[in-house]
Amino acid sequence: MSRILDGKWVRDEIQRECLPRVRKIVAQAGRAPRLAVILAGSDPGSEIYVRNKVKVCQELGIASEKLTPSESVTTAELLAAIEELNRREEVDGILVQLPLPKQAESRAVLAAIQPEKDVDGFHPVNVGHLVANRPGLRPCTPAGIMELLRRYEIPVAGRRAVVVGRSDIVGKPMALMLLHQHATVTICHSRTSNLAEECARADILVAAIGKPALVRREFIKPGATVIDVGMNRLTDGAQARSLLAGAPEKLALFEKNGSVLVGDVHPAEVALAAGAYTPVPGGVGLLTVAMLMVNTIAAAERRLGLCSA
Ligand code: NDP
């Protein structure tokens, strides 16, 4: 019987632990930690993500503000907005919701954020801290996965970990975090030969690919822990019926709603082989925002000199 790793439980634990830290900041600094979010343009997905981030801030007593430049915003205008947020003493965290409108240079914009306020952990200085395993703000999704592994007491040291995906946001930082916890790490990507074979060696398999149900039963070593980062919305009937033939519950959801959210791991086959796995939805997706809150609080604590972490 494989165990479902419940992202909601982990999220609730993480967020519960945020509360006393926020209270301490308020008590000692006389103000709440503050997150500023820049949401440029009107991408509907981004709007939902930002609304959720603001809502969780409210629940935890973190102050937040939203800047909403138009779709036509220039790189120079975004740089000026970030400069202002960098300068403001009471702003602890700055988040630029991606993707930016196409004319804006994301790299330049992200690099302009003061590293101490870079709560997404994408600034080159924080990337460097991660590579060197020094304290710094870490990318939220892989940091959330490490929290999940820790809280479920899944051993990492000495284990063979395979990360599929090498993005700057998930795959690469994930591999580094597992490495720092002493896993033996392999990174796979679209040019990897024998992907199934590489994956089948993993005690811990992390799929961060963006391809629905790509990871099948034969990719999974019996008893392995499988972490599914993928968030893929299936809207095509033929694709859904072919991919989800063995997953009647998902297929029923598709037939009912006309779309269904599927991870990078096959939703039914994972349970046949894995020792433990994260579901989609209800797994990793819930942890990213929780870790953003942790990063905002940590940024405030460091900036206010309230902790040495
Ligand atoms: P990217 O598109 O940036 O990266 C995808 C990676 O997967 C690339 O490294 C790519 O390889 C690799 N890849 C693509 N196709 C294959 C294949 N057929 N075989 C092996 N490797 C392949 O995606 P992200 O890292 O940003 O996101 C990955 C997934 O995670 C997406 O579904 C995304 O929606 C989800 N996500 C979920 C989050 C959450 O909070 N749960 C947060 C962030 C992302 P190559 O480098 O060679 O192109």
mmCIF file with all atom_site columns, N, CA and C in Angstrom, residues 221-284:
data_model
loop_
_atom_site.group_PDB
_atom_site.id
_atom_site.type_symbol
_atom_site.label_atom_id
_atom_site.label_alt_id
_atom_site.label_comp_id
_atom_site.label_asym_id
_atom_site.label_entity_id
_atom_site.label_seq_id
_atom_site.pdbx_PDB_ins_code
_atom_site.Cartn_x
_atom_site.Cartn_y
_atom_site.Cartn_z
_atom_site.occupancy
_atom_site.B_iso_or_equiv
_atom_site.pdbx_formal_charge
_atom_site.auth_seq_id
_atom_site.auth_comp_id
_atom_site.auth_asym_id
_atom_site.auth_atom_id
_atom_site.pdbx_PDB_model_num
ATOM 1   N N  . LYS A 1 221 ? 10.838  2.934  -9.053  1.00 0.00 ? 221 LYS A N  1
ATOM 2   C CA . LYS A 1 221 ? 11.388  1.795  -8.309  1.00 0.00 ? 221 LYS A CA 1
ATOM 3   C C  . LYS A 1 221 ? 10.369  1.400  -7.232  1.00 0.00 ? 221 LYS A C  1
ATOM 4   N N  . PRO A 1 222 ? 10.071  0.122  -7.086  1.00 0.00 ? 222 PRO A N  1
ATOM 5   C CA . PRO A 1 222 ? 9.092   -0.255 -6.064  1.00 0.00 ? 222 PRO A CA 1
ATOM 6   C C  . PRO A 1 222 ? 9.487   0.300  -4.688  1.00 0.00 ? 222 PRO A C  1
ATOM 7   N N  . GLY A 1 223 ? 8.547   0.972  -4.066  1.00 0.00 ? 223 GLY A N  1
ATOM 8   C CA . GLY A 1 223 ? 8.798   1.531  -2.732  1.00 0.00 ? 223 GLY A CA 1
ATOM 9   C C  . GLY A 1 223 ? 9.358   2.935  -2.729  1.00 0.00 ? 223 GLY A C  1
ATOM 10  N N  . ALA A 1 224 ? 9.666   3.485  -3.898  1.00 0.00 ? 224 ALA A N  1
ATOM 11  C CA . ALA A 1 224 ? 10.270  4.827  -3.950  1.00 0.00 ? 224 ALA A CA 1
ATOM 12  C C  . ALA A 1 224 ? 9.293   5.906  -3.479  1.00 0.00 ? 224 ALA A C  1
ATOM 13  N N  . THR A 1 225 ? 9.877   7.042  -3.089  1.00 0.00 ? 225 THR A N  1
ATOM 14  C CA . THR A 1 225 ? 9.075   8.229  -2.800  1.00 0.00 ? 225 THR A CA 1
ATOM 15  C C  . THR A 1 225 ? 8.998   9.054  -4.074  1.00 0.00 ? 225 THR A C  1
ATOM 16  N N  . VAL A 1 226 ? 7.790   9.381  -4.495  1.00 0.00 ? 226 VAL A N  1
ATOM 17  C CA . VAL A 1 226 ? 7.613   10.114 -5.762  1.00 0.00 ? 226 VAL A CA 1
ATOM 18  C C  . VAL A 1 226 ? 6.978   11.472 -5.475  1.00 0.00 ? 226 VAL A C  1
ATOM 19  N N  . ILE A 1 227 ? 7.684   12.508 -5.876  1.00 0.00 ? 227 ILE A N  1
ATOM 20  C CA . ILE A 1 227 ? 7.217   13.879 -5.658  1.00 0.00 ? 227 ILE A CA 1
ATOM 21  C C  . ILE A 1 227 ? 6.835   14.458 -7.015  1.00 0.00 ? 227 ILE A C  1
ATOM 22  N N  . ASP A 1 228 ? 5.587   14.809 -7.146  1.00 0.00 ? 228 ASP A N  1
ATOM 23  C CA . ASP A 1 228 ? 5.065   15.288 -8.432  1.00 0.00 ? 228 ASP A CA 1
ATOM 24  C C  . ASP A 1 228 ? 4.852   16.798 -8.381  1.00 0.00 ? 228 ASP A C  1
ATOM 25  N N  . VAL A 1 229 ? 5.709   17.529 -9.091  1.00 0.00 ? 229 VAL A N  1
ATOM 26  C CA . VAL A 1 229 ? 5.609   18.997 -9.091  1.00 0.00 ? 229 VAL A CA 1
ATOM 27  C C  . VAL A 1 229 ? 4.673   19.477 -10.196 1.00 0.00 ? 229 VAL A C  1
ATOM 28  N N  . GLY A 1 230 ? 4.452   18.655 -11.188 1.00 0.00 ? 230 GLY A N  1
ATOM 29  C CA . GLY A 1 230 ? 3.729   19.074 -12.389 1.00 0.00 ? 230 GLY A CA 1
ATOM 30  C C  . GLY A 1 230 ? 2.314   19.548 -12.120 1.00 0.00 ? 230 GLY A C  1
ATOM 31  N N  . MET A 1 231 ? 1.925   20.577 -12.838 1.00 0.00 ? 231 MET A N  1
ATOM 32  C CA . MET A 1 231 ? 0.544   21.094 -12.786 1.00 0.00 ? 231 MET A CA 1
ATOM 33  C C  . MET A 1 231 ? 0.112   21.291 -14.228 1.00 0.00 ? 231 MET A C  1
ATOM 34  N N  . ASN A 1 232 ? -0.526  20.304 -14.769 1.00 0.00 ? 232 ASN A N  1
ATOM 35  C CA . ASN A 1 232 ? -0.900  20.366 -16.189 1.00 0.00 ? 232 ASN A CA 1
ATOM 36  C C  . ASN A 1 232 ? -2.414  20.250 -16.287 1.00 0.00 ? 232 ASN A C  1
ATOM 37  N N  . ARG A 1 233 ? -3.012  21.212 -16.962 1.00 0.00 ? 233 ARG A N  1
ATOM 38  C CA . ARG A 1 233 ? -4.468  21.142 -17.122 1.00 0.00 ? 233 ARG A CA 1
ATOM 39  C C  . ARG A 1 233 ? -4.780  20.497 -18.466 1.00 0.00 ? 233 ARG A C  1
ATOM 40  N N  . LEU A 1 234 ? -5.414  19.335 -18.407 1.00 0.00 ? 234 LEU A N  1
ATOM 41  C CA . LEU A 1 234 ? -5.816  18.654 -19.642 1.00 0.00 ? 234 LEU A CA 1
ATOM 42  C C  . LEU A 1 234 ? -7.168  19.188 -20.077 1.00 0.00 ? 234 LEU A C  1
ATOM 43  N N  . THR A 1 235 ? -7.236  19.616 -21.337 1.00 0.00 ? 235 THR A N  1
ATOM 44  C CA . THR A 1 235 ? -8.516  20.120 -21.851 1.00 0.00 ? 235 THR A CA 1
ATOM 45  C C  . THR A 1 235 ? -8.947  19.362 -23.110 1.00 0.00 ? 235 THR A C  1
ATOM 46  N N  . ASP A 1 236 ? -8.016  18.583 -23.655 1.00 0.00 ? 236 ASP A N  1
ATOM 47  C CA . ASP A 1 236 ? -8.304  17.867 -24.894 1.00 0.00 ? 236 ASP A CA 1
ATOM 48  C C  . ASP A 1 236 ? -8.857  16.468 -24.574 1.00 0.00 ? 236 ASP A C  1
ATOM 49  N N  . GLY A 1 237 ? -10.041 16.189 -25.070 1.00 0.00 ? 237 GLY A N  1
ATOM 50  C CA . GLY A 1 237 ? -10.723 14.940 -24.740 1.00 0.00 ? 237 GLY A CA 1
ATOM 51  C C  . GLY A 1 237 ? -9.938  13.705 -25.133 1.00 0.00 ? 237 GLY A C  1
ATOM 52  N N  . ALA A 1 238 ? -9.414  13.701 -26.370 1.00 0.00 ? 238 ALA A N  1
ATOM 53  C CA . ALA A 1 238 ? -8.695  12.517 -26.846 1.00 0.00 ? 238 ALA A CA 1
ATOM 54  C C  . ALA A 1 238 ? -7.465  12.278 -25.976 1.00 0.00 ? 238 ALA A C  1
ATOM 55  N N  . GLN A 1 239 ? -6.741  13.367 -25.674 1.00 0.00 ? 239 GLN A N  1
ATOM 56  C CA . GLN A 1 239 ? -5.528  13.234 -24.845 1.00 0.00 ? 239 GLN A CA 1
ATOM 57  C C  . GLN A 1 239 ? -5.901  12.738 -23.445 1.00 0.00 ? 239 GLN A C  1
ATOM 58  N N  . ALA A 1 240 ? -6.959  13.311 -22.891 1.00 0.00 ? 240 ALA A N  1
ATOM 59  C CA . ALA A 1 240 ? -7.376  12.930 -21.543 1.00 0.00 ? 240 ALA A CA 1
ATOM 60  C C  . ALA A 1 240 ? -7.762  11.450 -21.521 1.00 0.00 ? 240 ALA A C  1
ATOM 61  N N  . ARG A 1 241 ? -8.535  11.014 -22.494 1.00 0.00 ? 241 ARG A N  1
ATOM 62  C CA . ARG A 1 241 ? -9.003  9.624  -22.487 1.00 0.00 ? 241 ARG A CA 1
ATOM 63  C C  . ARG A 1 241 ? -7.851  8.656  -22.691 1.00 0.00 ? 241 ARG A C  1
ATOM 64  N N  . SER A 1 242 ? -6.880  9.046  -23.498 1.00 0.00 ? 242 SER A N  1
ATOM 65  C CA . SER A 1 242 ? -5.756  8.151  -23.727 1.00 0.00 ? 242 SER A CA 1
ATOM 66  C C  . SER A 1 242 ? -4.831  8.113  -22.489 1.00 0.00 ? 242 SER A C  1
ATOM 67  N N  . LEU A 1 243 ? -4.530  9.289  -21.927 1.00 0.00 ? 243 LEU A N  1
ATOM 68  C CA . LEU A 1 243 ? -3.606  9.320  -20.778 1.00 0.00 ? 243 LEU A CA 1
ATOM 69  C C  . LEU A 1 243 ? -4.234  8.747  -19.517 1.00 0.00 ? 243 LEU A C  1
ATOM 70  N N  . LEU A 1 244 ? -5.534  8.971  -19.369 1.00 0.00 ? 244 LEU A N  1
ATOM 71  C CA . LEU A 1 244 ? -6.169  8.649  -18.092 1.00 0.00 ? 244 LEU A CA 1
ATOM 72  C C  . LEU A 1 244 ? -6.995  7.365  -18.141 1.00 0.00 ? 244 LEU A C  1
ATOM 73  N N  . ALA A 1 245 ? -6.703  6.539  -19.149 1.00 0.00 ? 245 ALA A N  1
ATOM 74  C CA . ALA A 1 245 ? -7.471  5.299  -19.302 1.00 0.00 ? 245 ALA A CA 1
ATOM 75  C C  . ALA A 1 245 ? -7.460  4.479  -18.012 1.00 0.00 ? 245 ALA A C  1
ATOM 76  N N  . GLY A 1 246 ? -6.304  4.457  -17.334 1.00 0.00 ? 246 GLY A N  1
ATOM 77  C CA . GLY A 1 246 ? -6.225  3.655  -16.096 1.00 0.00 ? 246 GLY A CA 1
ATOM 78  C C  . GLY A 1 246 ? -6.575  4.446  -14.848 1.00 0.00 ? 246 GLY A C  1
ATOM 79  N N  . ALA A 1 247 ? -7.055  5.665  -15.015 1.00 0.00 ? 247 ALA A N  1
ATOM 80  C CA . ALA A 1 247 ? -7.337  6.505  -13.845 1.00 0.00 ? 247 ALA A CA 1
ATOM 81  C C  . ALA A 1 247 ? -8.788  6.988  -13.895 1.00 0.00 ? 247 ALA A C  1
ATOM 82  N N  . PRO A 1 248 ? -9.719  6.073  -13.596 1.00 0.00 ? 248 PRO A N  1
ATOM 83  C CA . PRO A 1 248 ? -11.142 6.380  -13.792 1.00 0.00 ? 248 PRO A CA 1
ATOM 84  C C  . PRO A 1 248 ? -11.630 7.615  -13.025 1.00 0.00 ? 248 PRO A C  1
ATOM 85  N N  . GLU A 1 249 ? -11.072 7.860  -11.832 1.00 0.00 ? 249 GLU A N  1
ATOM 86  C CA . GLU A 1 249 ? -11.561 9.017  -11.059 1.00 0.00 ? 249 GLU A CA 1
ATOM 87  C C  . GLU A 1 249 ? -11.216 10.324 -11.757 1.00 0.00 ? 249 GLU A C  1
ATOM 88  N N  . LYS A 1 250 ? -9.980  10.388 -12.271 1.00 0.00 ? 250 LYS A N  1
ATOM 89  C CA . LYS A 1 250 ? -9.546  11.601 -12.989 1.00 0.00 ? 250 LYS A CA 1
ATOM 90  C C  . LYS A 1 250 ? -10.369 11.770 -14.258 1.00 0.00 ? 250 LYS A C  1
ATOM 91  N N  . LEU A 1 251 ? -10.560 10.661 -14.930 1.00 0.00 ? 251 LEU A N  1
ATOM 92  C CA . LEU A 1 251 ? -11.303 10.719 -16.186 1.00 0.00 ? 251 LEU A CA 1
ATOM 93  C C  . LEU A 1 251 ? -12.736 11.189 -15.933 1.00 0.00 ? 251 LEU A C  1
ATOM 94  N N  . ALA A 1 252 ? -13.311 10.712 -14.853 1.00 0.00 ? 252 ALA A N  1
ATOM 95  C CA . ALA A 1 252 ? -14.673 11.132 -14.506 1.00 0.00 ? 252 ALA A CA 1
ATOM 96  C C  . ALA A 1 252 ? -14.701 12.645 -14.249 1.00 0.00 ? 252 ALA A C  1
ATOM 97  N N  . LEU A 1 253 ? -13.664 13.149 -13.592 1.00 0.00 ? 253 LEU A N  1
ATOM 98  C CA . LEU A 1 253 ? -13.579 14.604 -13.343 1.00 0.00 ? 253 LEU A CA 1
ATOM 99  C C  . LEU A 1 253 ? -13.509 15.361 -14.661 1.00 0.00 ? 253 LEU A C  1
ATOM 100 N N  . PHE A 1 254 ? -12.712 14.798 -15.575 1.00 0.00 ? 254 PHE A N  1
ATOM 101 C CA . PHE A 1 254 ? -12.594 15.442 -16.894 1.00 0.00 ? 254 PHE A CA 1
ATOM 102 C C  . PHE A 1 254 ? -13.957 15.471 -17.587 1.00 0.00 ? 254 PHE A C  1
ATOM 103 N N  . GLU A 1 255 ? -14.632 14.317 -17.578 1.00 0.00 ? 255 GLU A N  1
ATOM 104 C CA . GLU A 1 255 ? -15.925 14.237 -18.281 1.00 0.00 ? 255 GLU A CA 1
ATOM 105 C C  . GLU A 1 255 ? -16.923 15.217 -17.662 1.00 0.00 ? 255 GLU A C  1
ATOM 106 N N  . LYS A 1 256 ? -16.822 15.409 -16.352 1.00 0.00 ? 256 LYS A N  1
ATOM 107 C CA . LYS A 1 256 ? -17.768 16.295 -15.659 1.00 0.00 ? 256 LYS A CA 1
ATOM 108 C C  . LYS A 1 256 ? -17.462 17.778 -15.942 1.00 0.00 ? 256 LYS A C  1
ATOM 109 N N  . ASN A 1 257 ? -16.166 18.122 -15.881 1.00 0.00 ? 257 ASN A N  1
ATOM 110 C CA . ASN A 1 257 ? -15.803 19.548 -15.919 1.00 0.00 ? 257 ASN A CA 1
ATOM 111 C C  . ASN A 1 257 ? -15.229 20.020 -17.257 1.00 0.00 ? 257 ASN A C  1
ATOM 112 N N  . GLY A 1 258 ? -14.898 19.092 -18.127 1.00 0.00 ? 258 GLY A N  1
ATOM 113 C CA . GLY A 1 258 ? -14.304 19.480 -19.404 1.00 0.00 ? 258 GLY A CA 1
ATOM 114 C C  . GLY A 1 258 ? -12.810 19.763 -19.308 1.00 0.00 ? 258 GLY A C  1
ATOM 115 N N  . SER A 1 259 ? -12.248 19.642 -18.114 1.00 0.00 ? 259 SER A N  1
ATOM 116 C CA . SER A 1 259 ? -10.793 19.766 -17.949 1.00 0.00 ? 259 SER A CA 1
ATOM 117 C C  . SER A 1 259 ? -10.426 19.091 -16.624 1.00 0.00 ? 259 SER A C  1
ATOM 118 N N  . VAL A 1 260 ? -9.161  18.767 -16.505 1.00 0.00 ? 260 VAL A N  1
ATOM 119 C CA . VAL A 1 260 ? -8.723  18.163 -15.241 1.00 0.00 ? 260 VAL A CA 1
ATOM 120 C C  . VAL A 1 260 ? -7.239  18.456 -15.028 1.00 0.00 ? 260 VAL A C  1
ATOM 121 N N  . LEU A 1 261 ? -6.876  18.629 -13.760 1.00 0.00 ? 261 LEU A N  1
ATOM 122 C CA . LEU A 1 261 ? -5.485  18.908 -13.416 1.00 0.00 ? 261 LEU A CA 1
ATOM 123 C C  . LEU A 1 261 ? -4.744  17.582 -13.220 1.00 0.00 ? 261 LEU A C  1
ATOM 124 N N  . VAL A 1 262 ? -3.635  17.442 -13.933 1.00 0.00 ? 262 VAL A N  1
ATOM 125 C CA . VAL A 1 262 ? -2.847  16.206 -13.859 1.00 0.00 ? 262 VAL A CA 1
ATOM 126 C C  . VAL A 1 262 ? -1.392  16.583 -13.623 1.00 0.00 ? 262 VAL A C  1
ATOM 127 N N  . GLY A 1 263 ? -0.718  15.803 -12.815 1.00 0.00 ? 263 GLY A N  1
ATOM 128 C CA . GLY A 1 263 ? 0.697   16.047 -12.570 1.00 0.00 ? 263 GLY A CA 1
ATOM 129 C C  . GLY A 1 263 ? 1.566   15.490 -13.687 1.00 0.00 ? 263 GLY A C  1
ATOM 130 N N  . ASP A 1 264 ? 2.864   15.445 -13.432 1.00 0.00 ? 264 ASP A N  1
ATOM 131 C CA . ASP A 1 264 ? 3.799   14.850 -14.393 1.00 0.00 ? 264 ASP A CA 1
ATOM 132 C C  . ASP A 1 264 ? 3.889   13.344 -14.211 1.00 0.00 ? 264 ASP A C  1
ATOM 133 N N  . VAL A 1 265 ? 3.246   12.849 -13.164 1.00 0.00 ? 265 VAL A N  1
ATOM 134 C CA . VAL A 1 265 ? 3.288   11.419 -12.856 1.00 0.00 ? 265 VAL A CA 1
ATOM 135 C C  . VAL A 1 265 ? 1.893   10.857 -13.112 1.00 0.00 ? 265 VAL A C  1
ATOM 136 N N  . HIS A 1 266 ? 1.848   9.667  -13.665 1.00 0.00 ? 266 HIS A N  1
ATOM 137 C CA . HIS A 1 266 ? 0.531   9.080  -13.956 1.00 0.00 ? 266 HIS A CA 1
ATOM 138 C C  . HIS A 1 266 ? -0.243  8.882  -12.649 1.00 0.00 ? 266 HIS A C  1
ATOM 139 N N  . PRO A 1 267 ? -1.444  9.444  -12.557 1.00 0.00 ? 267 PRO A N  1
ATOM 140 C CA . PRO A 1 267 ? -2.133  9.483  -11.262 1.00 0.00 ? 267 PRO A CA 1
ATOM 141 C C  . PRO A 1 267 ? -2.548  8.125  -10.710 1.00 0.00 ? 267 PRO A C  1
ATOM 142 N N  . ALA A 1 268 ? -2.739  7.146  -11.551 1.00 0.00 ? 268 ALA A N  1
ATOM 143 C CA . ALA A 1 268 ? -3.130  5.830  -11.029 1.00 0.00 ? 268 ALA A CA 1
ATOM 144 C C  . ALA A 1 268 ? -1.916  4.913  -10.897 1.00 0.00 ? 268 ALA A C  1
ATOM 145 N N  . GLU A 1 269 ? -1.024  4.979  -11.856 1.00 0.00 ? 269 GLU A N  1
ATOM 146 C CA . GLU A 1 269 ? 0.105   4.034  -11.852 1.00 0.00 ? 269 GLU A CA 1
ATOM 147 C C  . GLU A 1 269 ? 1.074   4.301  -10.696 1.00 0.00 ? 269 GLU A C  1
ATOM 148 N N  . VAL A 1 270 ? 1.144   5.559  -10.254 1.00 0.00 ? 270 VAL A N  1
ATOM 149 C CA . VAL A 1 270 ? 2.077   5.869  -9.167  1.00 0.00 ? 270 VAL A CA 1
ATOM 150 C C  . VAL A 1 270 ? 1.760   5.036  -7.932  1.00 0.00 ? 270 VAL A C  1
ATOM 151 N N  . ALA A 1 271 ? 0.484   4.842  -7.663  1.00 0.00 ? 271 ALA A N  1
ATOM 152 C CA . ALA A 1 271 ? 0.089   4.102  -6.455  1.00 0.00 ? 271 ALA A CA 1
ATOM 153 C C  . ALA A 1 271 ? 0.434   2.618  -6.550  1.00 0.00 ? 271 ALA A C  1
ATOM 154 N N  . LEU A 1 272 ? 0.669   2.134  -7.765  1.00 0.00 ? 272 LEU A N  1
ATOM 155 C CA . LEU A 1 272 ? 0.986   0.719  -7.939  1.00 0.00 ? 272 LEU A CA 1
ATOM 156 C C  . LEU A 1 272 ? 2.439   0.405  -7.600  1.00 0.00 ? 272 LEU A C  1
ATOM 157 N N  . ALA A 1 273 ? 3.285   1.431  -7.635  1.00 0.00 ? 273 ALA A N  1
ATOM 158 C CA . ALA A 1 273 ? 4.709   1.168  -7.443  1.00 0.00 ? 273 ALA A CA 1
ATOM 159 C C  . ALA A 1 273 ? 5.324   1.947  -6.273  1.00 0.00 ? 273 ALA A C  1
ATOM 160 N N  . ALA A 1 274 ? 4.923   3.183  -6.092  1.00 0.00 ? 274 ALA A N  1
ATOM 161 C CA . ALA A 1 274 ? 5.598   4.034  -5.107  1.00 0.00 ? 274 ALA A CA 1
ATOM 162 C C  . ALA A 1 274 ? 5.321   3.582  -3.676  1.00 0.00 ? 274 ALA A C  1
ATOM 163 N N  . GLY A 1 275 ? 6.289   3.858  -2.798  1.00 0.00 ? 275 GLY A N  1
ATOM 164 C CA . GLY A 1 275 ? 6.044   3.646  -1.373  1.00 0.00 ? 275 GLY A CA 1
ATOM 165 C C  . GLY A 1 275 ? 5.246   4.808  -0.803  1.00 0.00 ? 275 GLY A C  1
ATOM 166 N N  . ALA A 1 276 ? 5.513   5.998  -1.361  1.00 0.00 ? 276 ALA A N  1
ATOM 167 C CA . ALA A 1 276 ? 4.816   7.209  -0.923  1.00 0.00 ? 276 ALA A CA 1
ATOM 168 C C  . ALA A 1 276 ? 4.829   8.190  -2.089  1.00 0.00 ? 276 ALA A C  1
ATOM 169 N N  . TYR A 1 277 ? 3.800   9.001  -2.185  1.00 0.00 ? 277 TYR A N  1
ATOM 170 C CA . TYR A 1 277 ? 3.770   9.961  -3.297  1.00 0.00 ? 277 TYR A CA 1
ATOM 171 C C  . TYR A 1 277 ? 2.883   11.157 -2.975  1.00 0.00 ? 277 TYR A C  1
ATOM 172 N N  . THR A 1 278 ? 3.174   12.256 -3.666  1.00 0.00 ? 278 THR A N  1
ATOM 173 C CA . THR A 1 278 ? 2.334   13.457 -3.518  1.00 0.00 ? 278 THR A CA 1
ATOM 174 C C  . THR A 1 278 ? 1.267   13.454 -4.600  1.00 0.00 ? 278 THR A C  1
ATOM 175 N N  . PRO A 1 279 ? 0.018   13.693 -4.236  1.00 0.00 ? 279 PRO A N  1
ATOM 176 C CA . PRO A 1 279 ? -1.048  13.740 -5.233  1.00 0.00 ? 279 PRO A CA 1
ATOM 177 C C  . PRO A 1 279 ? -1.074  15.089 -5.943  1.00 0.00 ? 279 PRO A C  1
ATOM 178 N N  . VAL A 1 280 ? -1.762  15.136 -7.060  1.00 0.00 ? 280 VAL A N  1
ATOM 179 C CA . VAL A 1 280 ? -2.036  16.404 -7.767  1.00 0.00 ? 280 VAL A CA 1
ATOM 180 C C  . VAL A 1 280 ? -3.522  16.437 -8.076  1.00 0.00 ? 280 VAL A C  1
ATOM 181 N N  . PRO A 1 281 ? -4.282  17.402 -7.575  1.00 0.00 ? 281 PRO A N  1
ATOM 182 C CA . PRO A 1 281 ? -3.845  18.449 -6.639  1.00 0.00 ? 281 PRO A CA 1
ATOM 183 C C  . PRO A 1 281 ? -3.731  17.900 -5.217  1.00 0.00 ? 281 PRO A C  1
ATOM 184 N N  . GLY A 1 282 ? -3.300  18.771 -4.313  1.00 0.00 ? 282 GLY A N  1
ATOM 185 C CA . GLY A 1 282 ? -3.242  18.382 -2.899  1.00 0.00 ? 282 GLY A CA 1
ATOM 186 C C  . GLY A 1 282 ? -1.850  18.008 -2.432  1.00 0.00 ? 282 GLY A C  1
ATOM 187 N N  . GLY A 1 283 ? -0.851  18.215 -3.293  1.00 0.00 ? 283 GLY A N  1
ATOM 188 C CA . GLY A 1 283 ? 0.519   17.875 -2.909  1.00 0.00 ? 283 GLY A CA 1
ATOM 189 C C  . GLY A 1 283 ? 1.407   19.102 -2.872  1.00 0.00 ? 283 GLY A C  1
ATOM 190 N N  . VAL A 1 284 ? 2.405   19.081 -3.764  1.00 0.00 ? 284 VAL A N  1
ATOM 191 C CA . VAL A 1 284 ? 3.429   20.124 -3.785  1.00 0.00 ? 284 VAL A CA 1
ATOM 192 C C  . VAL A 1 284 ? 2.842   21.525 -4.022  1.00 0.00 ? 284 VAL A C  1
#
